[in-house]
Every structure is written in C-alpha cells, then in structure tokens.
C-alpha cells in the first residue's frame, strides 16, 4: 500500500519533505500540493507529477490523499491541523504546533475528542543519531545521571526577520522539545537573559539570548540562541553527568586540512545538518501509517508542552526573571 501525501506549504522545508516523500521514502507518493504562492506550488507539482490546488482545504478534502503534511508558516499550523482533524486525516505537522498556547490547546482538545492520535510533530531531532547517542550515555557505565545540559543553536541570519519572541517559538522550540526527550523530564522554570546585542541586531530586538531552565528533577539546562550569528547554522549539545561529560555537535562533517588550515564547513541552513533526521522521521511516519502502528516521534502533546514552554520563555524575556512552567494534566490519550 502506498500512502498518498498531500502537502500544505512548499517553502524550504515543505519542498524538501515533498521531494523526499516522492523520491526517497519508501511507500509514499506526493499527489496534491498547496502553497499561497501558487506558481511555486505549480512548479513543484510539475516536478513531482502531482497536482497543485488553490486552497489548503482542497488538499485536506482531496480524494487523492491519505495523509497530510503541514509545512506552512508557523501561524497557520493550528488552523490547518484543526481542519485536518475535522476531516479525520493523519497529519505530520511541522514545528511549532502553534506559536500561541491557546491555539495549541484547541488542537489537543480536538485530537482528544477524536479519541485517537492523528498528529505526529515534526521535531526531527528525535530522529538524529547524535541525540540518541547522547541519551545512550546516561548509564552507570557512561556519564551517569545528566545534571547540566548546554545547547548551542545558531542561524546564519534571521530566516523570517528577527523578532526575539519568534526566537523562542520557532527556533529554541527545538531545544524545548529535545531536552524533555533527552532527560525524560518536564520543565519547572524558564528564564531568558539578554546580554549585549551584536551590531547587526535590529533596533529593539535582543540577540543572542541565553535561555536558562530548571527541570522538575532539578537538572539545569542552558541554551545559547543566536539568530543572526553571521557565520552559519550550528547545533551542539554537551551534557555534564554525575560521572562524566558527553558532547554532540560535530555531526558527520568532514574535517579538512588544506593550505595550512584545518577545519569544517559550517552549513548555512538546517536542511543539510539534519537531512538524515528529516528523512528518518518521514520514513517512520509512512511506515507507521502503512502498518497502522502507533505514531512514532513527538505527539501533539509534546508540541503543546513545547509551545507552553516557549510562551513562558517569551514572558520571561519581558521580565528577565525565572517564570514557572505550569503544565495541565496530560490526557490519557498521550500516555
Ligand atoms: C528554523 O526556522 C527552523 O525551522 C529550523 O528547524 C531551526 O533549526 C532553525 O534554527 C529555525 O530558525
């Protein structure tokens, strides 16, 4: 059985996912595409032998679609996920579930009302071998219990224009998700500390930022987030454990020595750094749909918790003080 995927949003990530689903993932094909830039959707549809349609509802309602990938700009995710759930579709929703907590909650309520999980979140780092390796170190023979986590996350330049709140809901949202997964722990508090902005930071915005969190276990987490780093896209993570430390971040990039210089290329975008993780995520989604097995990866609940945490971080950005992260009770659907 081949899963026919409809794609909403054919920007950077939507195009990359659509090509992967059509050409590399086994068991899937791409049949219908929508983008607000209709010419862009039409060009990709031509390339993939799919059909471009004029509205996102056309994707969701198409008879030619078994599952829908939501890769539109962040602010549309919740509305499109709700429409997909109302039509009983299986959905892969890019992060964030929504930038605003109330919108994410509406999606949770709709999925709980269906009584069945339909949403997998596009938190691809859960499919990156680097993080899996790190997590595997938290043993008595490895680094022991994780006590402090240091993340670094840079973008070469602000992908959608810089707004410090977006840094939390669009970028650090990855750390908000992967740290919970890594430590099997929820957040107790979050604080955001703004220092000296770089000369390229627009007036009134704060960049880089330090996000400091305390987990419910007491473990500490720190994220250095720099959207306008100028030099490239970099993601690394170091964990200090009770009997050692482990560092992830060199990826599989080649170290090259040439003309008296030894070094590595730093990618400009996340697509190359996480290409393998994106692919494994899509394959896992398609495999689960084909076998009618449980959805892998992050759930809508994980997306909701990441959004709650990001919203607390935005509040913390205003106050400069630690903000408590209070989570509602998790519905049984997500146990
Ligand atoms: C960007 O918006 C993304 O979607 C990427 O997943 C993330 O890694 C990057 O830092 C964001 O700016």
CSV table of C-alpha atoms and ligand atoms in Angstrom, one decimal:
chain,number,residue,atom,x,y,z
A,1,UNK,CA,0.0,0.0,0.0
A,2,UNK,CA,1.3,3.4,-1.0
A,3,UNK,CA,0.5,6.4,1.2
A,4,UNK,CA,-0.6,9.4,-0.9
A,5,UNK,CA,0.6,12.5,0.8
A,6,UNK,CA,-0.9,16.0,0.3
A,7,UNK,CA,1.5,18.8,1.2
A,8,UNK,CA,0.4,22.2,2.6
A,9,UNK,CA,3.2,24.7,2.2
A,10,UNK,CA,6.0,24.4,-0.4
A,11,UNK,CA,8.7,26.7,1.1
A,12,UNK,CA,12.1,25.4,2.1
A,13,UNK,CA,11.0,22.6,4.4
A,14,UNK,CA,7.8,21.7,2.5
A,15,UNK,CA,9.7,21.3,-0.7
A,16,UNK,CA,12.4,19.3,0.9
A,17,UNK,CA,9.9,17.0,2.6
A,18,UNK,CA,7.8,16.7,-0.6
A,19,UNK,CA,10.8,15.6,-2.7
A,20,UNK,CA,11.9,13.2,-0.1
A,21,UNK,CA,8.4,11.6,0.2
A,22,UNK,CA,8.1,11.4,-3.6
A,23,UNK,CA,11.6,10.2,-4.4
A,24,UNK,CA,13.3,8.6,-1.5
A,25,UNK,CA,11.0,7.5,1.2
A,26,UNK,CA,9.6,4.0,0.5
A,27,UNK,CA,5.9,3.5,0.5
A,28,UNK,CA,4.8,7.1,-0.2
A,29,UNK,CA,4.0,9.4,-3.1
A,30,UNK,CA,3.0,13.0,-3.2
A,31,UNK,CA,-0.3,13.7,-5.0
A,32,UNK,CA,-1.5,17.2,-4.1
A,33,UNK,CA,0.3,20.4,-3.2
A,34,UNK,CA,-0.8,23.8,-2.0
A,35,UNK,CA,1.1,27.0,-1.3
A,36,UNK,CA,0.0,30.6,-1.0
A,37,UNK,CA,2.5,31.2,-3.8
A,38,UNK,CA,0.6,29.3,-6.4
A,39,UNK,CA,3.4,29.4,-9.0
A,40,UNK,CA,5.8,27.9,-6.5
A,41,UNK,CA,3.3,25.0,-5.8
A,42,UNK,CA,2.7,24.5,-9.5
A,43,UNK,CA,6.4,24.3,-10.3
A,44,UNK,CA,6.9,21.6,-7.6
A,45,UNK,CA,3.8,19.8,-8.7
A,46,UNK,CA,5.2,19.6,-12.2
A,47,UNK,CA,8.5,18.3,-11.0
A,48,UNK,CA,6.8,15.6,-8.8
A,49,UNK,CA,3.9,14.7,-11.1
A,50,UNK,CA,1.4,16.0,-8.6
A,51,UNK,CA,-1.5,18.5,-8.8
A,52,UNK,CA,-1.4,22.0,-7.4
A,53,UNK,CA,-4.6,23.2,-5.8
A,54,UNK,CA,-5.8,26.7,-4.9
A,55,UNK,CA,-6.6,26.3,-1.2
A,56,UNK,CA,-5.2,24.2,1.7
A,57,UNK,CA,-8.8,22.9,2.3
A,58,UNK,CA,-8.5,21.3,-1.2
A,59,UNK,CA,-5.5,19.3,0.0
A,60,UNK,CA,-7.3,18.1,3.1
A,61,UNK,CA,-10.5,17.2,1.3
A,62,UNK,CA,-8.9,15.6,-1.8
A,63,UNK,CA,-9.9,12.0,-2.6
A,64,UNK,CA,-6.4,11.5,-3.8
A,65,UNK,CA,-4.8,12.0,-0.4
A,66,UNK,CA,-4.3,9.5,2.6
A,67,UNK,CA,-2.3,11.8,4.8
A,68,UNK,CA,-1.4,15.5,5.0
A,69,UNK,CA,1.9,17.2,5.8
A,70,UNK,CA,1.6,20.7,7.2
A,71,UNK,CA,4.7,22.8,6.4
A,72,UNK,CA,3.1,26.2,6.1
A,73,UNK,CA,4.3,29.3,8.1
A,74,UNK,CA,4.0,28.8,11.9
A,75,UNK,CA,0.9,30.9,12.4
A,76,UNK,CA,-1.2,28.6,10.2
A,77,UNK,CA,-0.3,25.3,11.7
A,78,UNK,CA,-3.1,25.1,14.3
A,79,UNK,CA,-5.9,26.2,11.9
A,80,UNK,CA,-4.8,23.7,9.3
A,81,UNK,CA,-4.3,20.9,11.9
A,82,UNK,CA,-7.8,21.5,13.2
A,83,UNK,CA,-9.2,21.3,9.6
A,84,UNK,CA,-7.2,18.1,9.1
A,85,UNK,CA,-8.5,16.6,12.3
A,86,UNK,CA,-12.1,17.5,11.4
A,87,UNK,CA,-11.7,15.6,8.2
A,88,UNK,CA,-10.2,12.6,10.1
A,89,UNK,CA,-6.8,13.0,8.4
A,90,UNK,CA,-3.4,11.6,9.6
A,91,UNK,CA,-1.1,14.7,9.9
A,92,UNK,CA,2.6,15.4,10.1
A,93,UNK,CA,2.7,18.9,11.5
A,94,UNK,CA,6.0,20.9,11.3
A,95,UNK,CA,7.0,22.7,14.5
A,96,UNK,CA,5.6,24.6,16.3
A,97,UNK,CA,2.1,23.1,16.8
A,98,UNK,CA,1.2,26.8,17.2
A,99,UNK,CA,3.2,29.9,18.4
A,100,UNK,CA,0.3,30.6,20.9
A,101,UNK,CA,-0.7,28.3,23.7
A,102,UNK,CA,-4.4,28.8,23.3
A,103,UNK,CA,-4.3,27.7,19.7
A,104,UNK,CA,-2.2,24.6,20.5
A,105,UNK,CA,-4.7,23.7,23.2
A,106,UNK,CA,-7.5,23.8,20.7
A,107,UNK,CA,-5.7,21.2,18.6
A,108,UNK,CA,-5.1,19.0,21.7
A,109,UNK,CA,-8.8,19.2,22.5
A,110,UNK,CA,-9.8,18.3,19.0
A,111,UNK,CA,-7.5,15.3,18.9
A,112,UNK,CA,-8.6,14.1,22.4
A,113,UNK,CA,-12.2,14.4,21.2
A,114,UNK,CA,-11.4,12.1,18.3
A,115,UNK,CA,-10.1,9.6,20.8
A,116,UNK,CA,-7.2,8.6,18.6
A,117,UNK,CA,-3.8,10.1,17.8
A,118,UNK,CA,-3.7,11.6,14.3
A,119,UNK,CA,-0.8,14.1,14.7
A,120,UNK,CA,2.9,13.5,14.6
A,121,UNK,CA,5.0,16.6,15.2
A,122,UNK,CA,8.0,17.5,13.0
A,123,UNK,CA,10.5,17.6,15.8
A,124,UNK,CA,13.2,15.9,13.7
A,125,UNK,CA,16.0,16.0,16.3
A,126,UNK,CA,14.4,12.9,17.9
A,127,UNK,CA,15.5,11.0,14.8
A,128,UNK,CA,19.1,12.4,14.8
A,129,UNK,CA,21.6,9.8,15.8
A,130,UNK,CA,23.6,12.4,17.7
A,131,UNK,CA,20.9,13.0,20.3
A,132,UNK,CA,20.2,9.2,20.5
A,133,UNK,CA,23.9,8.6,21.2
A,134,UNK,CA,23.9,11.3,23.9
A,135,UNK,CA,20.9,9.8,25.6
A,136,UNK,CA,22.5,6.4,25.5
A,137,UNK,CA,25.4,7.8,27.6
A,138,UNK,CA,23.2,8.3,30.7
A,139,UNK,CA,24.1,5.0,32.3
A,140,UNK,CA,26.3,3.8,35.2
A,141,UNK,CA,29.0,2.7,32.6
A,142,UNK,CA,28.5,6.0,30.7
A,143,UNK,CA,28.4,9.6,32.1
A,144,UNK,CA,25.9,8.7,34.8
A,145,UNK,CA,22.9,10.9,35.6
A,146,UNK,CA,22.5,14.0,33.5
A,147,UNK,CA,22.9,17.1,35.7
A,148,UNK,CA,23.5,20.0,33.3
A,149,UNK,CA,22.8,20.4,29.6
A,150,UNK,CA,24.4,23.1,27.4
A,151,UNK,CA,22.9,23.7,24.0
A,152,UNK,CA,24.2,26.0,21.2
A,153,UNK,CA,21.8,26.9,18.4
A,154,UNK,CA,22.8,29.5,15.7
A,155,UNK,CA,21.3,30.6,12.5
A,156,UNK,CA,23.4,32.4,9.9
A,157,UNK,CA,20.8,35.2,9.7
A,158,UNK,CA,17.2,35.6,10.8
A,159,UNK,CA,15.2,33.3,8.4
A,160,UNK,CA,12.0,35.3,8.6
A,161,UNK,CA,13.1,38.6,10.0
A,162,UNK,CA,14.3,38.8,13.6
A,163,UNK,CA,11.8,39.0,16.5
A,164,UNK,CA,13.0,37.8,19.9
A,165,UNK,CA,9.7,36.2,20.7
A,166,UNK,CA,10.0,34.2,17.5
A,167,UNK,CA,13.4,33.0,18.6
A,168,UNK,CA,11.6,31.1,21.3
A,169,UNK,CA,8.5,29.8,19.4
A,170,UNK,CA,10.3,29.0,16.1
A,171,UNK,CA,13.9,28.3,17.0
A,172,UNK,CA,14.5,27.4,20.7
A,173,UNK,CA,11.3,25.3,20.4
A,174,UNK,CA,13.6,22.6,19.2
A,175,UNK,CA,15.6,22.7,22.5
A,176,UNK,CA,12.3,22.9,24.4
A,177,UNK,CA,11.3,19.6,22.8
A,178,UNK,CA,14.6,17.7,22.6
A,179,UNK,CA,15.6,18.4,26.2
A,180,UNK,CA,12.4,16.9,27.6
A,181,UNK,CA,13.0,13.9,25.4
A,182,UNK,CA,16.7,13.6,26.3
A,183,UNK,CA,16.1,13.8,30.1
A,184,UNK,CA,12.6,12.3,30.3
A,185,UNK,CA,11.7,15.2,32.5
A,186,UNK,CA,9.5,18.3,32.3
A,187,UNK,CA,10.4,21.9,33.0
A,188,UNK,CA,9.9,23.6,36.3
A,189,UNK,CA,11.0,27.1,35.3
A,190,UNK,CA,12.5,29.1,32.4
A,191,UNK,CA,14.5,32.4,32.4
A,192,UNK,CA,15.8,34.3,29.4
A,193,UNK,CA,18.8,36.6,29.8
A,194,UNK,CA,19.6,39.2,27.1
A,195,UNK,CA,23.1,40.5,27.0
A,196,UNK,CA,24.8,42.8,24.6
A,197,UNK,CA,23.3,42.7,21.1
A,198,UNK,CA,25.6,42.3,18.1
A,199,UNK,CA,26.0,45.3,15.8
A,200,UNK,CA,23.8,43.6,13.2
A,201,UNK,CA,20.8,43.1,15.6
A,202,UNK,CA,17.9,45.3,14.6
A,203,UNK,CA,17.0,48.2,17.0
A,204,UNK,CA,14.7,46.9,19.8
A,205,UNK,CA,15.4,43.2,19.3
A,206,UNK,CA,17.5,41.0,21.5
A,207,UNK,CA,20.1,38.6,20.0
A,208,UNK,CA,21.9,36.5,21.1
A,209,UNK,CA,19.9,35.2,24.1
A,210,UNK,CA,20.6,32.8,26.9
A,211,UNK,CA,17.7,30.6,28.0
A,212,UNK,CA,18.2,29.0,31.4
A,213,UNK,CA,15.8,26.3,32.6
A,214,UNK,CA,15.4,24.1,35.6
A,215,UNK,CA,13.9,20.7,35.1
A,216,UNK,CA,11.5,19.1,37.6
A,217,UNK,CA,14.3,16.8,38.7
A,218,UNK,CA,16.4,19.9,39.4
A,219,UNK,CA,18.7,19.4,36.4
A,220,UNK,CA,19.8,22.6,34.8
A,221,UNK,CA,19.6,23.5,31.1
A,222,UNK,CA,21.1,26.4,29.2
A,223,UNK,CA,20.6,27.4,25.5
A,224,UNK,CA,22.7,29.9,23.7
A,225,UNK,CA,20.4,31.1,20.9
A,226,UNK,CA,21.9,33.3,18.2
A,227,UNK,CA,19.7,34.0,15.2
A,228,UNK,CA,22.0,36.5,13.4
A,229,UNK,CA,25.2,34.7,14.1
A,230,UNK,CA,26.6,35.7,10.6
A,231,UNK,CA,28.7,32.5,10.3
A,232,UNK,CA,26.2,29.7,9.8
A,233,UNK,CA,23.9,27.1,11.2
A,234,UNK,CA,25.2,25.2,14.2
A,235,UNK,CA,23.6,23.0,16.7
A,236,UNK,CA,25.5,21.3,19.5
A,237,UNK,CA,24.8,19.8,22.9
A,238,UNK,CA,27.0,19.0,25.9
A,239,UNK,CA,25.8,17.1,28.9
A,240,UNK,CA,27.5,17.0,32.2
A,241,UNK,CA,26.7,13.8,34.0
A,242,UNK,CA,27.3,12.6,37.5
A,243,UNK,CA,30.4,10.7,36.4
A,244,UNK,CA,31.4,12.3,33.1
A,245,UNK,CA,30.5,14.5,30.2
A,246,UNK,CA,29.4,13.9,26.6
A,247,UNK,CA,29.5,16.4,23.7
A,248,UNK,CA,27.4,16.1,20.5
A,249,UNK,CA,27.7,18.5,17.6
A,250,UNK,CA,30.5,17.7,15.2
A,251,UNK,CA,27.9,15.8,13.2
A,252,UNK,CA,29.4,13.8,10.4
A,253,UNK,CA,31.0,16.8,8.8
A,254,UNK,CA,34.5,16.3,7.3
A,255,UNK,CA,37.5,17.9,8.9
A,256,UNK,CA,39.6,19.1,6.0
A,257,UNK,CA,43.2,20.3,6.1
A,258,UNK,CA,44.2,22.4,3.2
A,259,UNK,CA,46.6,25.3,2.6
A,260,UNK,CA,47.7,25.4,6.2
A,261,UNK,CA,44.2,25.4,7.6
A,262,UNK,CA,42.3,22.6,9.3
A,263,UNK,CA,38.6,22.9,9.6
A,264,UNK,CA,35.0,22.1,8.7
A,265,UNK,CA,32.4,23.8,6.6
A,266,UNK,CA,29.5,25.2,8.6
A,267,UNK,CA,26.2,24.8,6.7
A,268,UNK,CA,24.1,27.8,6.0
A,269,UNK,CA,20.8,26.1,6.8
A,270,UNK,CA,19.4,23.3,8.9
A,271,UNK,CA,18.3,21.2,5.9
A,272,UNK,CA,21.8,19.7,5.4
A,273,UNK,CA,22.7,19.3,9.1
A,274,UNK,CA,19.5,17.4,9.7
A,275,UNK,CA,18.9,15.8,6.3
A,276,UNK,CA,19.2,12.3,7.7
A,277,UNK,CA,16.9,13.1,10.7
A,278,UNK,CA,14.2,14.6,8.4
A,279,UNK,CA,14.4,11.5,6.2
A,280,UNK,CA,14.2,9.0,9.0
A,281,UNK,CA,11.3,11.0,10.5
A,282,UNK,CA,9.3,10.8,7.2
A,283,UNK,CA,10.1,7.1,6.8
A,284,UNK,CA,9.0,6.4,10.3
A,285,UNK,CA,5.7,8.3,9.8
A,286,UNK,CA,5.0,6.5,6.5
A,287,UNK,CA,5.9,3.1,8.0
A,288,UNK,CA,3.5,3.7,10.9
A,289,UNK,CA,0.7,4.7,8.6
A,290,UNK,CA,1.2,1.7,6.3
A,291,UNK,CA,1.2,-0.8,9.2
A,292,UNK,CA,-1.5,1.1,11.1
A,293,UNK,CA,1.0,1.0,14.0
A,294,UNK,CA,1.5,3.6,16.8
A,295,UNK,CA,2.7,7.0,15.6
A,296,UNK,CA,6.4,7.5,16.3
A,297,UNK,CA,8.3,10.7,17.3
A,298,UNK,CA,6.7,13.7,19.1
A,299,UNK,CA,3.0,13.8,19.7
A,300,UNK,CA,0.7,16.8,19.6
A,301,UNK,CA,1.0,16.8,23.4
A,302,UNK,CA,4.8,17.2,23.1
A,303,UNK,CA,4.1,20.1,20.6
A,304,UNK,CA,1.7,21.6,23.1
A,305,UNK,CA,4.2,21.4,26.0
A,306,UNK,CA,6.9,22.9,23.8
A,307,UNK,CA,4.6,25.8,23.0
A,308,UNK,CA,3.7,26.4,26.6
A,309,UNK,CA,7.4,26.5,27.5
A,310,UNK,CA,8.1,28.8,24.6
A,311,UNK,CA,5.3,31.1,25.7
A,312,UNK,CA,6.7,31.1,29.3
A,313,UNK,CA,10.1,32.0,27.8
A,314,UNK,CA,8.5,34.9,25.9
A,315,UNK,CA,7.1,36.1,29.2
A,316,UNK,CA,10.5,35.6,30.8
A,317,UNK,CA,12.0,37.7,28.1
A,318,UNK,CA,9.9,40.6,29.2
A,319,UNK,CA,10.6,40.2,32.9
A,320,UNK,CA,14.1,38.9,32.9
A,321,UNK,CA,13.1,36.7,35.8
A,322,UNK,CA,12.5,33.0,36.0
A,323,UNK,CA,8.9,32.1,35.1
A,324,UNK,CA,7.3,28.9,36.4
A,325,UNK,CA,6.3,26.4,33.7
A,326,UNK,CA,2.9,25.0,34.8
A,327,UNK,CA,1.6,22.1,32.8
A,328,UNK,CA,-2.0,21.0,32.7
A,329,UNK,CA,-2.8,17.3,33.3
A,330,UNK,CA,-1.9,15.1,30.4
A,331,UNK,CA,-4.9,13.4,28.8
A,332,UNK,CA,-4.8,9.6,28.8
A,333,UNK,CA,-4.5,9.6,25.0
A,334,UNK,CA,-0.9,10.7,25.4
A,335,UNK,CA,0.2,8.1,28.0
B,1,LIG,C1,14.1,27.4,11.6
B,1,LIG,O1,13.0,28.2,11.5
B,1,LIG,C2,13.7,26.0,11.6
B,1,LIG,O2,12.6,25.7,11.3
B,1,LIG,C3,14.8,25.0,11.9
B,1,LIG,O3,14.2,23.8,12.2
B,1,LIG,C4,15.6,25.5,13.1
B,1,LIG,O4,16.7,24.6,13.3
B,1,LIG,C5,16.2,26.9,12.8
B,1,LIG,O5,17.1,27.3,13.8
B,1,LIG,C6,15.0,27.8,12.7
B,1,LIG,O6,15.4,29.1,12.5
